[in-house]
PDB file of C-alpha atoms in Angstrom:
ATOM      1  CA  MET A   1     -26.650 -10.556 -40.154  1.00 51.00           C
ATOM      2  CA  GLY A   2     -23.987 -12.623 -38.373  1.00 51.00           C
ATOM      3  CA  SER A   3     -21.239 -11.583 -40.776  1.00 63.00           C
ATOM      4  CA  PHE A   4     -22.383  -7.963 -40.456  1.00 61.00           C
ATOM      5  CA  LEU A   5     -22.138  -8.007 -36.640  1.00 59.00           C
ATOM      6  CA  THR A   6     -18.674  -9.546 -36.807  1.00 63.00           C
ATOM      7  CA  SER A   7     -17.395  -7.214 -39.522  1.00 72.00           C
ATOM      8  CA  ARG A   8     -14.411  -5.070 -38.728  1.00 75.00           C
ATOM      9  CA  PHE A   9     -16.369  -1.825 -38.857  1.00 80.00           C
ATOM     10  CA  ILE A  10     -19.114  -2.996 -36.471  1.00 80.00           C
ATOM     11  CA  THR A  11     -16.535  -4.538 -34.135  1.00 79.00           C
ATOM     12  CA  TYR A  12     -14.754  -1.217 -33.744  1.00 80.00           C
ATOM     13  CA  LEU A  13     -18.056   0.664 -33.508  1.00 85.00           C
ATOM     14  CA  LEU A  14     -19.345  -1.513 -30.668  1.00 82.00           C
ATOM     15  CA  GLY A  15     -16.009  -1.251 -28.858  1.00 81.00           C
ATOM     16  CA  GLY A  16     -16.132   2.520 -29.195  1.00 85.00           C
ATOM     17  CA  ILE A  17     -19.662   2.735 -27.838  1.00 86.00           C
ATOM     18  CA  SER A  18     -18.850   0.590 -24.777  1.00 84.00           C
ATOM     19  CA  SER A  19     -15.901   2.839 -23.870  1.00 85.00           C
ATOM     20  CA  GLY A  20     -17.651   6.015 -24.980  1.00 88.00           C
ATOM     21  CA  VAL A  21     -20.559   5.628 -22.554  1.00 88.00           C
ATOM     22  CA  VAL A  22     -18.139   5.694 -19.607  1.00 88.00           C
ATOM     23  CA  ILE A  23     -16.489   8.857 -20.950  1.00 90.00           C
ATOM     24  CA  ALA A  24     -19.938  10.327 -21.502  1.00 89.00           C
ATOM     25  CA  LEU A  25     -21.020   9.473 -17.953  1.00 89.00           C
ATOM     26  CA  LEU A  26     -18.044  11.262 -16.409  1.00 90.00           C
ATOM     27  CA  ALA A  27     -18.507  14.186 -18.810  1.00 90.00           C
ATOM     28  CA  LEU A  28     -22.111  14.357 -17.670  1.00 88.00           C
ATOM     29  CA  SER A  29     -20.988  14.670 -14.049  1.00 89.00           C
ATOM     30  CA  LEU A  30     -18.828  17.651 -15.034  1.00 89.00           C
ATOM     31  CA  VAL A  31     -21.797  19.245 -16.792  1.00 86.00           C
ATOM     32  CA  ILE A  32     -23.986  18.779 -13.693  1.00 85.00           C
ATOM     33  CA  ILE A  33     -21.529  20.699 -11.523  1.00 85.00           C
ATOM     34  CA  TRP A  34     -21.095  23.406 -14.131  1.00 85.00           C
ATOM     35  CA  LYS A  35     -24.851  23.834 -14.646  1.00 78.00           C
ATOM     36  CA  SER A  36     -25.576  23.905 -10.921  1.00 77.00           C
ATOM     37  CA  THR A  37     -22.587  25.863  -9.542  1.00 79.00           C
ATOM     38  CA  HIS A  38     -20.501  27.099 -12.532  1.00 81.00           C
ATOM     39  CA  VAL A  39     -17.396  25.398 -11.120  1.00 84.00           C
ATOM     40  CA  LEU A  40     -15.116  22.974 -12.980  1.00 85.00           C
ATOM     41  CA  ASN A  41     -14.199  20.039 -10.757  1.00 89.00           C
ATOM     42  CA  PHE A  42     -10.814  18.681 -11.812  1.00 91.00           C
ATOM     43  CA  ALA A  43     -10.935  16.129  -8.978  1.00 91.00           C
ATOM     44  CA  GLN A  44     -14.124  14.507 -10.279  1.00 92.00           C
ATOM     45  CA  GLY A  45     -12.461  11.310 -11.489  1.00 90.00           C
ATOM     46  CA  ALA A  46     -10.397  10.894  -8.320  1.00 92.00           C
ATOM     47  CA  MET A  47     -13.449  11.470  -6.116  1.00 94.00           C
ATOM     48  CA  GLY A  48     -15.294   8.771  -8.036  1.00 92.00           C
ATOM     49  CA  MET A  49     -12.371   6.373  -7.623  1.00 93.00           C
ATOM     50  CA  PHE A  50     -12.277   7.009  -3.872  1.00 94.00           C
ATOM     51  CA  ALA A  51     -15.957   6.086  -3.643  1.00 94.00           C
ATOM     52  CA  ALA A  52     -15.365   3.002  -5.793  1.00 92.00           C
ATOM     53  CA  PHE A  53     -12.494   1.900  -3.557  1.00 92.00           C
ATOM     54  CA  VAL A  54     -14.696   2.100  -0.458  1.00 91.00           C
ATOM     55  CA  GLY A  55     -17.365  -0.135  -1.946  1.00 90.00           C
ATOM     56  CA  MET A  56     -15.677  -2.417  -4.461  1.00 89.00           C
ATOM     57  CA  ASN A  57     -12.889  -3.510  -2.111  1.00 87.00           C
ATOM     58  CA  LEU A  58     -15.570  -5.287  -0.091  1.00 88.00           C
ATOM     59  CA  VAL A  59     -16.363  -7.530  -3.064  1.00 88.00           C
ATOM     60  CA  PHE A  60     -13.115  -9.389  -2.334  1.00 85.00           C
ATOM     61  CA  LYS A  61     -14.390 -10.051   1.199  1.00 85.00           C
ATOM     62  CA  GLY A  62     -17.511 -11.751  -0.066  1.00 85.00           C
ATOM     63  CA  THR A  63     -19.933  -8.815   0.116  1.00 87.00           C
ATOM     64  CA  ASN A  64     -22.709  -8.837  -2.476  1.00 91.00           C
ATOM     65  CA  TYR A  65     -21.710  -6.884  -5.596  1.00 91.00           C
ATOM     66  CA  TRP A  66     -24.881  -4.786  -5.649  1.00 91.00           C
ATOM     67  CA  LEU A  67     -24.487  -3.808  -2.002  1.00 94.00           C
ATOM     68  CA  CYS A  68     -20.952  -2.679  -2.836  1.00 92.00           C
ATOM     69  CA  VAL A  69     -22.286  -0.608  -5.742  1.00 92.00           C
ATOM     70  CA  LEU A  70     -24.844   1.054  -3.453  1.00 94.00           C
ATOM     71  CA  LEU A  71     -22.145   1.751  -0.865  1.00 95.00           C
ATOM     72  CA  SER A  72     -19.914   3.332  -3.517  1.00 94.00           C
ATOM     73  CA  LEU A  73     -22.841   5.466  -4.667  1.00 94.00           C
ATOM     74  CA  ALA A  74     -23.604   6.567  -1.089  1.00 95.00           C
ATOM     75  CA  VAL A  75     -19.960   7.479  -0.453  1.00 95.00           C
ATOM     76  CA  GLY A  76     -19.834   9.400  -3.726  1.00 94.00           C
ATOM     77  CA  LEU A  77     -22.962  11.368  -2.868  1.00 94.00           C
ATOM     78  CA  ALA A  78     -21.676  12.186   0.619  1.00 95.00           C
ATOM     79  CA  LEU A  79     -18.214  13.124  -0.645  1.00 94.00           C
ATOM     80  CA  GLY A  80     -19.723  15.560  -3.127  1.00 93.00           C
ATOM     81  CA  GLY A  81     -21.771  17.282  -0.447  1.00 92.00           C
ATOM     82  CA  VAL A  82     -18.884  17.552   2.003  1.00 93.00           C
ATOM     83  CA  THR A  83     -16.530  18.850  -0.700  1.00 93.00           C
ATOM     84  CA  GLU A  84     -18.947  21.613  -1.658  1.00 90.00           C
ATOM     85  CA  ARG A  85     -19.576  22.644   1.941  1.00 90.00           C
ATOM     86  CA  VAL A  86     -15.948  22.576   3.112  1.00 91.00           C
ATOM     87  CA  LEU A  87     -13.821  23.425   0.065  1.00 91.00           C
ATOM     88  CA  ILE A  88     -16.005  25.220  -2.465  1.00 90.00           C
ATOM     89  CA  ARG A  89     -18.574  27.270  -0.539  1.00 87.00           C
ATOM     90  CA  PRO A  90     -15.992  29.694   0.920  1.00 88.00           C
ATOM     91  CA  LEU A  91     -14.827  30.398  -2.655  1.00 86.00           C
ATOM     92  CA  TYR A  92     -18.138  31.565  -4.128  1.00 80.00           C
ATOM     93  CA  GLY A  93     -17.776  35.135  -5.316  1.00 78.00           C
ATOM     94  CA  LYS A  94     -13.974  34.858  -5.406  1.00 82.00           C
ATOM     95  CA  PRO A  95     -11.881  34.786  -8.617  1.00 84.00           C
ATOM     96  CA  GLU A  96     -12.851  31.844 -10.837  1.00 80.00           C
ATOM     97  CA  ILE A  97      -9.332  30.416 -10.727  1.00 88.00           C
ATOM     98  CA  ASN A  98      -9.577  29.774  -6.981  1.00 90.00           C
ATOM     99  CA  PRO A  99     -11.871  26.707  -7.046  1.00 88.00           C
ATOM    100  CA  ILE A 100      -9.901  25.299  -9.974  1.00 89.00           C
ATOM    101  CA  VAL A 101      -6.640  25.485  -8.014  1.00 91.00           C
ATOM    102  CA  VAL A 102      -8.302  24.005  -4.920  1.00 92.00           C
ATOM    103  CA  MET A 103      -9.768  21.055  -6.816  1.00 92.00           C
ATOM    104  CA  VAL A 104      -6.497  20.323  -8.622  1.00 92.00           C
ATOM    105  CA  GLY A 105      -4.845  20.192  -5.209  1.00 93.00           C
ATOM    106  CA  PHE A 106      -7.680  17.987  -3.905  1.00 93.00           C
ATOM    107  CA  LEU A 107      -7.044  15.627  -6.832  1.00 93.00           C
ATOM    108  CA  GLY A 108      -3.471  15.117  -5.632  1.00 92.00           C
ATOM    109  CA  VAL A 109      -4.620  14.598  -2.046  1.00 93.00           C
ATOM    110  CA  ILE A 110      -7.131  11.897  -3.006  1.00 93.00           C
ATOM    111  CA  GLU A 111      -4.730  10.003  -5.259  1.00 90.00           C
ATOM    112  CA  ALA A 112      -2.133  10.035  -2.485  1.00 91.00           C
ATOM    113  CA  ALA A 113      -4.663   9.004   0.161  1.00 91.00           C
ATOM    114  CA  ILE A 114      -6.086   5.985  -1.699  1.00 90.00           C
ATOM    115  CA  PRO A 115      -2.897   3.855  -1.704  1.00 88.00           C
ATOM    116  CA  SER A 116      -2.229   4.964   1.868  1.00 88.00           C
ATOM    117  CA  ILE A 117      -5.595   3.611   3.025  1.00 87.00           C
ATOM    118  CA  TRP A 118      -5.935   0.549   0.802  1.00 84.00           C
ATOM    119  CA  HIS A 119      -3.311  -1.859  -0.459  1.00 73.00           C
ATOM    120  CA  THR A 120      -3.134  -2.142  -4.234  1.00 65.00           C
ATOM    121  CA  ASN A 121      -5.083  -5.191  -5.355  1.00 63.00           C
ATOM    122  CA  LEU A 122      -3.995  -6.559  -8.702  1.00 67.00           C
ATOM    123  CA  LEU A 123      -6.946  -8.950  -8.901  1.00 72.00           C
ATOM    124  CA  PRO A 124      -9.853  -7.900 -11.132  1.00 82.00           C
ATOM    125  CA  VAL A 125     -13.062  -6.976  -9.347  1.00 85.00           C
ATOM    126  CA  PRO A 126     -15.559  -9.819  -9.964  1.00 84.00           C
ATOM    127  CA  THR A 127     -18.802  -8.820 -11.669  1.00 83.00           C
ATOM    128  CA  PRO A 128     -22.271 -10.419 -11.643  1.00 83.00           C
ATOM    129  CA  PHE A 129     -22.258 -10.543 -15.445  1.00 83.00           C
ATOM    130  CA  SER A 130     -20.067 -12.528 -17.783  1.00 82.00           C
ATOM    131  CA  GLN A 131     -17.350 -10.613 -19.623  1.00 79.00           C
ATOM    132  CA  ILE A 132     -17.051 -13.252 -22.336  1.00 80.00           C
ATOM    133  CA  TYR A 133     -17.994 -11.860 -25.740  1.00 78.00           C
ATOM    134  CA  TYR A 134     -20.781 -13.463 -27.742  1.00 78.00           C
ATOM    135  CA  GLN A 135     -19.809 -15.691 -30.656  1.00 76.00           C
ATOM    136  CA  ASN A 136     -21.428 -16.123 -34.053  1.00 71.00           C
ATOM    137  CA  ASN A 137     -20.239 -18.950 -36.291  1.00 71.00           C
ATOM    138  CA  GLY A 138     -16.803 -18.801 -34.719  1.00 68.00           C
ATOM    139  CA  HIS A 139     -16.567 -15.019 -35.027  1.00 69.00           C
ATOM    140  CA  THR A 140     -16.449 -12.735 -31.986  1.00 71.00           C
ATOM    141  CA  ILE A 141     -19.029  -9.988 -31.484  1.00 73.00           C
ATOM    142  CA  LEU A 142     -17.737  -7.305 -29.127  1.00 71.00           C
ATOM    143  CA  ILE A 143     -20.819  -7.547 -26.935  1.00 78.00           C
ATOM    144  CA  SER A 144     -20.947  -9.354 -23.612  1.00 82.00           C
ATOM    145  CA  PRO A 145     -23.528  -9.376 -20.797  1.00 86.00           C
ATOM    146  CA  PHE A 146     -21.252  -7.021 -18.861  1.00 85.00           C
ATOM    147  CA  VAL A 147     -20.962  -4.594 -21.797  1.00 84.00           C
ATOM    148  CA  ILE A 148     -24.754  -4.547 -22.075  1.00 86.00           C
ATOM    149  CA  PHE A 149     -24.954  -3.818 -18.336  1.00 85.00           C
ATOM    150  CA  GLN A 150     -22.439  -0.979 -18.738  1.00 83.00           C
ATOM    151  CA  VAL A 151     -24.321   0.651 -21.585  1.00 83.00           C
ATOM    152  CA  VAL A 152     -27.793   0.255 -20.060  1.00 86.00           C
ATOM    153  CA  LEU A 153     -26.702   1.581 -16.653  1.00 84.00           C
ATOM    154  CA  ALA A 154     -24.874   4.553 -18.153  1.00 82.00           C
ATOM    155  CA  LEU A 155     -27.715   5.450 -20.517  1.00 82.00           C
ATOM    156  CA  GLY A 156     -30.241   5.133 -17.689  1.00 86.00           C
ATOM    157  CA  ILE A 157     -28.290   7.576 -15.516  1.00 84.00           C
ATOM    158  CA  MET A 158     -27.815   9.960 -18.429  1.00 80.00           C
ATOM    159  CA  GLY A 159     -31.508   9.920 -19.250  1.00 82.00           C
ATOM    160  CA  GLY A 160     -32.467  10.577 -15.638  1.00 84.00           C
ATOM    161  CA  VAL A 161     -30.124  13.553 -15.355  1.00 80.00           C
ATOM    162  CA  ALA A 162     -31.301  15.019 -18.650  1.00 78.00           C
ATOM    163  CA  LEU A 163     -34.929  14.755 -17.533  1.00 82.00           C
ATOM    164  CA  LEU A 164     -34.064  16.359 -14.188  1.00 81.00           C
ATOM    165  CA  PHE A 165     -32.585  19.499 -15.730  1.00 76.00           C
ATOM    166  CA  GLN A 166     -34.977  19.775 -18.639  1.00 76.00           C
ATOM    167  CA  TYR A 167     -38.392  18.922 -17.238  1.00 80.00           C
ATOM    168  CA  THR A 168     -38.435  19.354 -13.440  1.00 82.00           C
ATOM    169  CA  ASN A 169     -38.805  22.393 -11.182  1.00 83.00           C
ATOM    170  CA  LEU A 170     -35.821  21.189  -9.157  1.00 79.00           C
ATOM    171  CA  GLY A 171     -33.591  21.197 -12.220  1.00 76.00           C
ATOM    172  CA  LEU A 172     -34.808  24.655 -13.189  1.00 77.00           C
ATOM    173  CA  LYS A 173     -34.087  25.975  -9.683  1.00 78.00           C
ATOM    174  CA  MET A 174     -30.592  24.462  -9.739  1.00 75.00           C
ATOM    175  CA  ARG A 175     -29.817  26.191 -13.024  1.00 72.00           C
ATOM    176  CA  ALA A 176     -31.236  29.483 -11.772  1.00 74.00           C
ATOM    177  CA  ALA A 177     -29.232  29.253  -8.534  1.00 72.00           C
ATOM    178  CA  ALA A 178     -26.017  28.901 -10.532  1.00 69.00           C
ATOM    179  CA  LEU A 179     -26.737  31.631 -13.068  1.00 69.00           C
ATOM    180  CA  ALA A 180     -28.331  34.263 -10.808  1.00 70.00           C
ATOM    181  CA  PRO A 181     -27.975  33.358  -7.123  1.00 70.00           C
ATOM    182  CA  GLU A 182     -29.007  36.753  -5.751  1.00 72.00           C
ATOM    183  CA  VAL A 183     -32.137  36.952  -7.885  1.00 73.00           C
ATOM    184  CA  SER A 184     -32.965  33.353  -6.961  1.00 74.00           C
ATOM    185  CA  ARG A 185     -32.695  34.179  -3.258  1.00 74.00           C
ATOM    186  CA  LEU A 186     -35.091  37.080  -3.693  1.00 69.00           C
ATOM    187  CA  LEU A 187     -37.554  34.679  -5.304  1.00 69.00           C
ATOM    188  CA  GLY A 188     -37.372  32.364  -2.297  1.00 73.00           C
ATOM    189  CA  VAL A 189     -35.021  29.739  -3.722  1.00 74.00           C
ATOM    190  CA  ARG A 190     -32.708  28.130  -1.175  1.00 76.00           C
ATOM    191  CA  VAL A 191     -29.589  28.651  -3.226  1.00 75.00           C
ATOM    192  CA  ASN A 192     -27.037  27.121  -0.839  1.00 78.00           C
ATOM    193  CA  ARG A 193     -28.952  23.868  -0.605  1.00 82.00           C
ATOM    194  CA  LEU A 194     -29.266  23.643  -4.370  1.00 82.00           C
ATOM    195  CA  LEU A 195     -25.568  24.287  -4.910  1.00 82.00           C
ATOM    196  CA  THR A 196     -24.784  21.467  -2.479  1.00 86.00           C
ATOM    197  CA  LEU A 197     -27.306  19.226  -4.224  1.00 86.00           C
ATOM    198  CA  GLY A 198     -25.592  19.857  -7.558  1.00 86.00           C
ATOM    199  CA  TRP A 199     -22.304  18.626  -6.139  1.00 90.00           C
ATOM    200  CA  ILE A 200     -24.003  15.647  -4.526  1.00 91.00           C
ATOM    201  CA  LEU A 201     -25.623  14.549  -7.789  1.00 89.00           C
ATOM    202  CA  SER A 202     -22.474  15.130  -9.804  1.00 90.00           C
ATOM    203  CA  SER A 203     -20.289  13.174  -7.418  1.00 92.00           C
ATOM    204  CA  GLY A 204     -22.798  10.323  -7.391  1.00 92.00           C
ATOM    205  CA  VAL A 205     -22.695  10.112 -11.192  1.00 90.00           C
ATOM    206  CA  GLY A 206     -18.884  10.210 -11.082  1.00 91.00           C
ATOM    207  CA  ALA A 207     -18.878   7.382  -8.529  1.00 92.00           C
ATOM    208  CA  MET A 208     -21.029   5.220 -10.811  1.00 91.00           C
ATOM    209  CA  ALA A 209     -18.651   5.883 -13.700  1.00 90.00           C
ATOM    210  CA  ALA A 210     -15.758   4.757 -11.496  1.00 91.00           C
ATOM    211  CA  VAL A 211     -17.670   1.618 -10.470  1.00 90.00           C
ATOM    212  CA  ILE A 212     -18.201   0.716 -14.133  1.00 88.00           C
ATOM    213  CA  VAL A 213     -14.528   1.315 -14.916  1.00 87.00           C
ATOM    214  CA  SER A 214     -13.350  -0.668 -11.882  1.00 86.00           C
ATOM    215  CA  SER A 215     -15.632  -3.669 -12.423  1.00 85.00           C
ATOM    216  CA  GLY A 216     -13.793  -6.442 -14.169  1.00 81.00           C
ATOM    217  CA  GLN A 217     -10.336  -4.926 -13.657  1.00 83.00           C
ATOM    218  CA  SER A 218      -7.979  -4.205 -10.795  1.00 82.00           C
ATOM    219  CA  LEU A 219      -8.528  -1.170  -8.582  1.00 84.00           C
ATOM    220  CA  ALA A 220      -6.011   1.658  -8.917  1.00 85.00           C
ATOM    221  CA  ALA A 221      -6.100   5.252  -7.739  1.00 86.00           C
ATOM    222  CA  THR A 222      -5.320   6.543 -11.236  1.00 86.00           C
ATOM    223  CA  ASN A 223      -7.899   4.444 -13.141  1.00 86.00           C
ATOM    224  CA  MET A 224      -9.972   7.513 -13.960  1.00 89.00           C
ATOM    225  CA  ASP A 225      -7.188   9.937 -14.938  1.00 87.00           C
ATOM    226  CA  GLY A 226      -7.124   9.191 -18.661  1.00 86.00           C
ATOM    227  CA  ILE A 227     -10.912   8.929 -18.783  1.00 89.00           C
ATOM    228  CA  PHE A 228     -11.230  12.303 -17.051  1.00 90.00           C
ATOM    229  CA  VAL A 229      -9.139  13.987 -19.756  1.00 88.00           C
ATOM    230  CA  SER A 230     -11.410  12.526 -22.432  1.00 88.00           C
ATOM    231  CA  ALA A 231     -14.503  13.428 -20.398  1.00 90.00           C
ATOM    232  CA  PHE A 232     -13.366  17.028 -20.011  1.00 89.00           C
ATOM    233  CA  ILE A 233     -12.877  17.274 -23.769  1.00 88.00           C
ATOM    234  CA  ALA A 234     -16.280  15.633 -24.325  1.00 87.00           C
ATOM    235  CA  ALA A 235     -17.974  18.176 -22.054  1.00 87.00           C
ATOM    236  CA  ALA A 236     -16.262  21.035 -23.906  1.00 85.00           C
ATOM    237  CA  VAL A 237     -17.164  19.555 -27.297  1.00 85.00           C
ATOM    238  CA  GLY A 238     -20.825  19.132 -26.403  1.00 82.00           C
ATOM    239  CA  GLY A 239     -21.121  22.390 -24.493  1.00 78.00           C
ATOM    240  CA  LEU A 240     -20.778  22.674 -20.738  1.00 79.00           C
ATOM    241  CA  GLU A 241     -24.449  23.622 -20.425  1.00 76.00           C
ATOM    242  CA  SER A 242     -25.730  20.525 -22.226  1.00 78.00           C
ATOM    243  CA  PRO A 243     -26.141  17.001 -20.778  1.00 79.00           C
ATOM    244  CA  ALA A 244     -26.971  15.771 -24.286  1.00 80.00           C
ATOM    245  CA  GLY A 245     -23.768  17.395 -25.530  1.00 82.00           C
ATOM    246  CA  ALA A 246     -21.698  15.585 -22.904  1.00 84.00           C
ATOM    247  CA  ILE A 247     -23.203  12.268 -23.960  1.00 85.00           C
ATOM    248  CA  THR A 248     -22.652  12.961 -27.647  1.00 85.00           C
ATOM    249  CA  GLY A 249     -19.093  14.157 -27.072  1.00 86.00           C
ATOM    250  CA  GLY A 250     -18.237  11.081 -24.990  1.00 88.00           C
ATOM    251  CA  LEU A 251     -19.583   8.695 -27.610  1.00 88.00           C
ATOM    252  CA  LEU A 252     -17.767  10.555 -30.399  1.00 88.00           C
ATOM    253  CA  ILE A 253     -14.457  10.297 -28.562  1.00 88.00           C
ATOM    254  CA  GLY A 254     -14.981   6.623 -27.699  1.00 88.00           C
ATOM    255  CA  VAL A 255     -15.844   5.654 -31.276  1.00 88.00           C
ATOM    256  CA  THR A 256     -13.045   7.784 -32.752  1.00 87.00           C
ATOM    257  CA  GLU A 257     -10.505   6.205 -30.427  1.00 85.00           C
ATOM    258  CA  SER A 258     -11.735   2.709 -31.304  1.00 85.00           C
ATOM    259  CA  PHE A 259     -11.401   3.350 -35.044  1.00 85.00           C
ATOM    260  CA  ILE A 260      -7.926   4.832 -34.580  1.00 84.00           C
ATOM    261  CA  LEU A 261      -6.897   1.745 -32.623  1.00 80.00           C
ATOM    262  CA  GLY A 262      -8.312  -0.544 -35.282  1.00 76.00           C
ATOM    263  CA  TYR A 263      -7.379   1.177 -38.512  1.00 77.00           C
ATOM    264  CA  TRP A 264      -4.306   3.169 -37.543  1.00 77.00           C
ATOM    265  CA  SER A 265      -2.126   2.610 -34.489  1.00 71.00           C
ATOM    266  CA  SER A 266      -2.522   2.166 -30.744  1.00 69.00           C
ATOM    267  CA  ASN A 267       0.126   4.859 -30.251  1.00 70.00           C
ATOM    268  CA  MET A 268      -2.176   7.368 -31.917  1.00 72.00           C
ATOM    269  CA  ALA A 269      -5.288   6.532 -29.846  1.00 70.00           C
ATOM    270  CA  PRO A 270      -4.739   9.416 -27.376  1.00 71.00           C
ATOM    271  CA  LEU A 271      -5.253  11.755 -30.349  1.00 74.00           C
ATOM    272  CA  ALA A 272      -8.946  10.793 -30.500  1.00 76.00           C
ATOM    273  CA  GLY A 273     -10.039  13.491 -28.083  1.00 74.00           C
ATOM    274  CA  VAL A 274      -7.852  16.103 -29.766  1.00 80.00           C
ATOM    275  CA  ILE A 275      -9.223  15.237 -33.211  1.00 80.00           C
ATOM    276  CA  VAL A 276     -12.837  15.477 -32.032  1.00 80.00           C
ATOM    277  CA  LEU A 277     -12.092  18.727 -30.189  1.00 80.00           C
ATOM    278  CA  VAL A 278     -10.383  20.404 -33.172  1.00 81.00           C
ATOM    279  CA  ILE A 279     -13.145  19.419 -35.599  1.00 82.00           C
ATOM    280  CA  SER A 280     -15.922  20.518 -33.241  1.00 79.00           C
ATOM    281  CA  LEU A 281     -14.215  23.844 -32.506  1.00 75.00           C
ATOM    282  CA  ALA A 282     -13.860  24.479 -36.216  1.00 77.00           C
ATOM    283  CA  ILE A 283     -17.570  23.813 -36.809  1.00 78.00           C
ATOM    284  CA  ARG A 284     -19.189  25.037 -33.572  1.00 75.00           C
ATOM    285  CA  PRO A 285     -16.718  26.765 -31.211  1.00 71.00           C
ATOM    286  CA  GLN A 286     -19.415  27.275 -28.557  1.00 67.00           C
ATOM    287  CA  GLY A 287     -20.165  23.533 -28.352  1.00 69.00           C
ATOM    288  CA  ILE A 288     -22.317  21.169 -30.383  1.00 68.00           C
ATOM    289  CA  PHE A 289     -25.484  21.660 -28.337  1.00 68.00           C
ATOM    290  CA  THR A 290     -24.912  25.206 -27.078  1.00 66.00           C
ATOM    291  CA  ARG A 291     -27.316  27.673 -28.577  1.00 63.00           C
ATOM    292  CA  ASN A 292     -26.028  30.795 -30.249  1.00 56.00           C
ATOM    293  CA  ILE A 293     -27.046  33.900 -28.329  1.00 48.00           C
ATOM    294  CA  THR A 294     -27.742  36.904 -30.494  1.00 44.00           C
ATOM    295  CA  ARG A 295     -28.091  40.384 -29.129  1.00 40.00           C
ATOM    296  CA  ARG A 296     -29.939  43.229 -30.790  1.00 43.00           C
ATOM    297  CA  VAL A 297     -28.189  46.585 -30.657  1.00 38.00           C
TER     298      VAL A 297
END
């Protein structure tokens, strides 16, 4: 068993899963916004990093790590609600390109604001869990207490979101408010509140993804940029309507990238998302978990 866990294949697989869950978490936040408001938020990664900066910078001042995580989560939730109310709500019913342009601009504003507010700290953010990989007979297993924390936290959030949309009345109302707002209003659903709630939940999930990424490494405004690109591809691969698809797409990209790094070349690693996207589009253009809709004529 020891030699199996330290084999080259398992090493790359475990590395891919640990990075894939972060991609999947951010992809899930994109799916939440799409399912609840049918808007693509291109500033999702930057918003998460802003929330992470607010909380995780306090770790260096001696504040308890978990309190900093909760503060980052609270800031992320609040930022999502304010963004929807101020920037997105006036654009409902307008051309679909309008919110995309606004959020791309908001991305630039956030990434310019972060270094203006906080000085760049090159020290890694300390974590409550060891980042030292386990050893077996002198061989390294790419699992550490911090990696286990990453995976468990991410999977817990993913499971909670999936249950919300699939099995609760609140999740059903959020989906209905996005797909048919006028009909939902006639049925007594408070559409505006649900649209805001979708942004709040999504931004909170994005903030937790940024906290995971920032823990154990230095804080930087652009930490989430590359991950966002992979997350966007993961959401498209899985289907923008499917939380399970976002998770699957994120894990596929993470594992593919790890195997490319290990068996091919580090210069080719950015192709992981493209490879997964091309293959998935060739097999299921509508997304892995998106159901085919047939219409009788």
